[in-house]
Short mmCIF file of C-alpha atoms in Angstrom, two decimals:
data_model
loop_
_atom_site.label_atom_id
_atom_site.label_comp_id
_atom_site.label_asym_id
_atom_site.label_seq_id
_atom_site.Cartn_x
_atom_site.Cartn_y
_atom_site.Cartn_z
CA UNK A 276 2.93 -9.26 -10.62
CA UNK A 277 2.90 -10.38 -6.96
CA UNK A 278 2.71 -13.99 -5.84
CA UNK A 279 2.58 -15.38 -2.30
CA UNK A 280 2.85 -19.13 -1.91
CA UNK A 281 2.24 -21.01 1.36
CA UNK A 282 3.50 -18.02 3.36
CA UNK A 283 3.74 -18.46 7.14
CA UNK A 284 4.70 -15.83 9.69
CA UNK A 285 4.89 -16.03 13.49
CA UNK A 286 5.48 -13.38 16.14
CA UNK A 287 6.61 -15.69 18.94
CA UNK A 288 3.72 -18.04 19.65
CA UNK A 289 1.32 -15.93 17.58
CA UNK A 290 0.70 -17.30 14.08
CA UNK A 291 -0.04 -14.07 12.19
CA UNK A 292 0.01 -15.32 8.58
CA UNK A 293 -1.34 -18.83 7.96
CA UNK A 294 -0.89 -20.58 4.61
CA UNK A 295 -1.21 -17.39 2.57
CA UNK A 296 -1.62 -18.09 -1.14
CA UNK A 297 -2.31 -15.00 -3.20
CA UNK A 298 -1.61 -13.96 -6.78
CA UNK A 299 -2.13 -10.38 -7.92
CA UNK A 300 -1.88 -9.82 -11.69
CA UNK A 301 -0.49 -6.64 -13.21
CA UNK A 302 -2.96 -3.76 -13.21
CA UNK A 303 -5.20 -5.22 -10.52
CA UNK A 304 -6.33 -3.19 -7.50
CA UNK A 305 -6.60 -5.51 -4.51
CA UNK A 306 -8.10 -4.25 -1.25
CA UNK A 307 -7.36 -6.22 1.92
CA UNK A 308 -10.06 -5.93 4.59
CA UNK A 309 -10.48 -7.47 8.02
CA UNK A 310 -10.67 -6.73 11.74
CA UNK A 311 -7.70 -5.37 13.69
CA UNK A 312 -5.13 -8.08 14.34
CA UNK A 313 -6.19 -10.17 11.36
CA UNK A 314 -2.75 -10.00 9.70
CA UNK A 315 -3.54 -7.40 6.99
CA UNK A 316 -0.60 -5.08 7.65
CA UNK A 317 1.80 -7.97 8.18
CA UNK A 318 0.79 -9.37 4.79
CA UNK A 319 1.40 -5.98 3.18
CA UNK A 320 4.79 -5.53 4.88
CA UNK A 321 5.89 -9.06 4.00
CA UNK A 322 5.59 -8.31 0.28
CA UNK A 323 8.71 -6.14 0.35
CA UNK A 324 10.39 -7.95 3.26
CA UNK A 325 9.80 -5.26 5.86
CA UNK A 326 8.57 -8.31 7.77
CA UNK A 327 10.60 -11.46 7.08
CA UNK A 328 8.52 -14.60 6.62
CA UNK A 329 9.14 -17.97 8.30
CA UNK A 330 8.07 -20.26 5.45
CA UNK A 331 6.88 -20.09 1.87
CA UNK A 332 7.95 -17.75 -0.88
CA UNK A 333 7.03 -14.36 -2.31
CA UNK A 334 7.61 -13.42 -5.94
CA UNK A 335 7.60 -10.06 -7.72
CA UNK A 336 7.16 -10.50 -11.49
CA UNK A 337 8.21 -14.12 -11.19
CA UNK A 338 11.41 -13.38 -9.25
CA UNK A 339 11.59 -14.79 -5.74
CA UNK A 340 12.08 -12.04 -3.16
CA UNK A 341 15.58 -12.48 -1.72
CA UNK A 342 16.04 -12.33 2.04
CA UNK A 343 18.75 -9.65 1.99
CA UNK A 344 21.46 -7.88 0.04
CA UNK A 345 21.59 -5.92 -3.19
CA UNK A 346 19.09 -8.15 -4.97
CA UNK A 347 16.51 -7.38 -2.28
CA UNK A 348 17.21 -3.64 -2.55
CA UNK A 349 16.75 -3.85 -6.32
CA UNK A 350 13.41 -5.61 -6.06
CA UNK A 351 12.29 -3.29 -3.27
CA UNK A 352 12.87 -0.33 -5.58
CA UNK A 353 10.11 -1.75 -7.78
CA UNK A 354 7.64 -1.91 -4.88
CA UNK A 355 6.37 1.47 -3.66
CA UNK A 356 5.07 1.63 -0.10
CA UNK A 357 2.84 4.21 1.59
CA UNK A 358 2.47 3.86 5.33
CA UNK A 359 -0.04 4.91 7.95
CA UNK A 360 2.53 7.40 9.29
CA UNK A 361 3.94 9.40 6.42
CA UNK A 362 7.62 8.63 7.14
CA UNK A 363 8.86 11.77 5.40
CA UNK A 364 12.30 13.20 6.21
CA UNK A 365 11.46 16.07 8.53
CA UNK A 366 14.59 18.12 7.75
CA UNK A 367 14.19 17.93 3.97
CA UNK A 368 11.84 19.95 1.78
CA UNK A 369 8.94 18.29 -0.02
CA UNK A 370 10.89 18.40 -3.28
CA UNK A 371 13.97 16.87 -1.63
CA UNK A 372 11.84 14.11 -0.11
CA UNK A 373 10.52 13.14 -3.54
CA UNK A 374 13.87 13.37 -5.41
CA UNK A 375 16.00 11.52 -2.85
CA UNK A 376 15.16 7.97 -4.00
CA UNK A 377 15.54 8.57 -7.75
CA UNK A 378 18.89 10.33 -7.22
CA UNK A 379 20.35 7.86 -4.70
CA UNK A 380 18.83 4.56 -5.90
CA UNK A 381 17.96 5.10 -9.57
CA UNK A 382 21.07 7.28 -10.14
CA UNK A 383 18.98 9.95 -11.88
CA UNK A 384 20.63 13.34 -12.26
CA UNK A 385 19.26 16.09 -10.03
CA UNK A 386 17.66 18.20 -12.77
CA UNK A 387 15.75 15.24 -14.21
CA UNK A 388 14.73 14.05 -10.75
CA UNK A 389 13.40 17.50 -9.85
CA UNK A 390 11.47 17.81 -13.11
CA UNK A 391 9.85 14.42 -12.54
CA UNK A 392 9.16 15.25 -8.88
CA UNK A 393 7.39 18.50 -9.76
CA UNK A 394 5.23 16.64 -12.29
CA UNK A 395 4.28 14.12 -9.62
CA UNK A 396 3.59 16.82 -7.04
CA UNK A 397 1.31 18.50 -9.59
CA UNK A 398 -0.43 15.18 -10.14
CA UNK A 399 -1.20 14.86 -6.40
CA UNK A 400 -2.13 18.55 -6.17
CA UNK A 401 0.65 20.02 -4.03
CA UNK A 402 3.35 21.35 -6.37
CA UNK A 403 2.92 24.79 -4.77
CA UNK A 404 4.20 23.32 -1.47
CA UNK A 405 7.46 21.94 -2.87
CA UNK A 406 9.81 24.20 -0.88
CA UNK A 407 8.12 23.64 2.48
CA UNK A 408 9.12 21.18 5.18
CA UNK A 409 6.73 18.31 6.02
CA UNK A 410 5.74 19.87 9.36
CA UNK A 411 4.33 22.87 7.47
CA UNK A 412 1.81 20.66 5.64
CA UNK A 413 -1.45 19.09 6.77
CA UNK A 414 -1.63 15.34 7.29
CA UNK A 415 -3.48 14.87 4.01
CA UNK A 416 -0.86 16.88 2.14
CA UNK A 417 1.96 14.91 3.76
CA UNK A 418 0.37 11.64 2.73
CA UNK A 419 0.05 12.89 -0.84
CA UNK A 420 3.78 13.72 -0.75
CA UNK A 421 4.42 10.17 0.45
CA UNK A 422 2.47 8.84 -2.55
CA UNK A 423 4.42 11.11 -4.93
CA UNK A 424 7.68 9.95 -3.33
CA UNK A 425 6.75 6.30 -3.87
CA UNK A 426 5.70 6.99 -7.49
CA UNK A 427 9.00 8.80 -8.19
CA UNK A 428 10.75 5.43 -8.07
CA UNK A 429 8.55 4.25 -10.97
CA UNK A 430 7.39 1.19 -9.05
CA UNK A 431 5.73 -1.79 -10.67
CA UNK A 432 3.39 -2.24 -7.72
CA UNK A 433 2.19 0.08 -4.94
CA UNK A 434 1.47 -1.09 -1.39
CA UNK A 435 -0.74 1.04 0.85
CA UNK A 436 -0.83 0.13 4.55
CA UNK A 437 -3.84 1.93 6.06
CA UNK A 438 -2.80 5.22 4.41
CA UNK A 439 -5.77 7.22 5.74
CA UNK A 440 -6.09 5.90 9.29
CA UNK A 441 -3.91 8.64 10.83
CA UNK A 442 -5.76 11.45 9.04
CA UNK A 443 -8.54 13.75 10.17
CA UNK A 444 -11.81 12.79 8.43
CA UNK A 445 -11.86 15.81 6.12
CA UNK A 446 -8.38 14.91 4.81
CA UNK A 447 -9.21 11.30 3.99
CA UNK A 448 -10.90 11.98 0.66
CA UNK A 449 -8.02 13.99 -0.78
CA UNK A 450 -5.76 10.94 -0.33
CA UNK A 451 -8.39 8.47 -1.55
CA UNK A 452 -8.92 10.62 -4.65
CA UNK A 453 -5.23 10.27 -5.53
CA UNK A 454 -5.38 6.51 -4.92
CA UNK A 455 -8.53 6.19 -7.05
CA UNK A 456 -6.91 8.04 -9.95
CA UNK A 457 -3.88 5.73 -9.71
CA UNK A 458 -6.21 2.73 -9.82
CA UNK A 459 -7.93 4.12 -12.91
CA UNK A 460 -4.53 4.55 -14.61
CA UNK A 461 -3.81 0.83 -14.22
CA UNK A 462 -1.29 0.82 -11.38
CA UNK A 463 -1.02 -2.55 -9.64
CA UNK A 464 -2.08 -1.81 -6.06
CA UNK A 465 -2.46 -3.73 -2.82
CA UNK A 466 -4.30 -1.61 -0.26
CA UNK A 467 -4.92 -2.39 3.38
CA UNK A 468 -7.70 -0.03 4.38
CA UNK A 469 -10.85 0.48 6.42
CA UNK A 470 -12.33 2.71 3.73
CA UNK A 471 -15.29 0.68 2.44
CA UNK A 472 -16.27 3.31 -0.12
CA UNK A 473 -12.83 3.10 -1.72
CA UNK A 474 -12.99 -0.70 -1.71
CA UNK A 475 -16.36 -0.61 -3.48
CA UNK A 476 -15.41 2.05 -6.01
CA UNK A 477 -11.77 1.40 -6.87
CA UNK A 478 -11.03 -2.25 -6.10
CA UNK A 479 -11.08 -5.01 -8.69
CA UNK A 480 -10.92 -7.57 -5.92
CA UNK A 481 -11.43 -7.77 -2.16
CA UNK A 482 -9.61 -10.16 0.15
CA UNK A 483 -11.02 -10.55 3.67
CA UNK A 484 -8.65 -11.75 6.39
CA UNK A 485 -9.37 -13.06 9.86
CA UNK A 486 -6.95 -14.55 12.41
CA UNK A 487 -4.10 -14.65 9.89
CA UNK A 488 -6.00 -16.44 7.14
CA UNK A 489 -7.61 -15.37 3.87
CA UNK A 490 -11.27 -16.16 4.51
CA UNK A 491 -12.79 -14.66 1.35
CA UNK A 492 -11.51 -13.58 -2.04
CA UNK A 493 -14.18 -11.97 -4.22
CA UNK A 494 -15.19 -9.01 -6.35
CA UNK A 495 -16.37 -5.97 -4.36
CA UNK A 496 -19.93 -6.58 -5.57
CA UNK A 497 -19.87 -10.19 -4.37
CA UNK A 498 -18.21 -9.38 -1.09
CA UNK A 499 -20.42 -6.46 -0.07
CA UNK A 500 -23.70 -8.01 -1.16
CA UNK A 501 -23.16 -11.76 -0.80
CA UNK A 502 -20.32 -12.38 1.67
CA UNK A 503 -19.99 -16.14 2.11
CA UNK A 504 -18.45 -16.60 5.57
CA UNK A 505 -20.22 -15.83 8.86
CA UNK A 506 -17.09 -13.93 9.97
CA UNK A 507 -17.21 -11.59 6.96
CA UNK A 508 -20.96 -11.06 7.31
CA UNK A 509 -20.48 -10.17 10.98
CA UNK A 510 -17.67 -7.75 10.10
CA UNK A 511 -19.78 -6.04 7.43
CA UNK A 512 -22.85 -5.81 9.68
CA UNK A 513 -20.83 -3.88 12.25
CA UNK A 514 -19.17 -1.57 9.72
CA UNK A 515 -21.98 -0.86 7.27
CA UNK A 516 -24.65 -0.01 9.84
CA UNK A 517 -22.82 3.18 10.92
#
């Protein structure tokens, strides 16, 4: 579903993605872990060209991701993205936020788009809030709207870039519950997160990054109980003791 081949990315003198080779088959839930500054978010953002890469290639379903133009927009429509900050349109209602993409990009008629949006809002547990503006919702509710908005485009893969890190602790689980149910339904997902419980429960595979490189690639069971690299063991010892 997603392939990254010899991907390199620099920010000036900083080499933030080094020789990234990663293949994610359809239906797999991949969780990307690592310390701050390890390149996790850059990797996630490179997959739909929010961050251009310097070398290598990225493929979605065997098609190389173009650098610009209509072909890029078409491929991007197949890749849903949920950010740390919810990125909802503040002046539009929840329903309008979710229907905008299908109407504008997928050319769906308004009635069909609204019907689909309400179904998705029910699925994430906030259909009753559909006529409110984003500012009237809690952070957890807004992030669930962002997930519904991404799903409304019927993406082939979902990218989550630290979707719970801006939330109050009591709101984290309501977002993780939605993500877990998506995982159980077979959605291809790449999740950058600090939520170790989610990684253990929902992931099929864990990738650990450090200093721009993929250091480990394992099942959750292997990673959490038998991490191979000293860097990963050090990371886990700091996180899992709290």
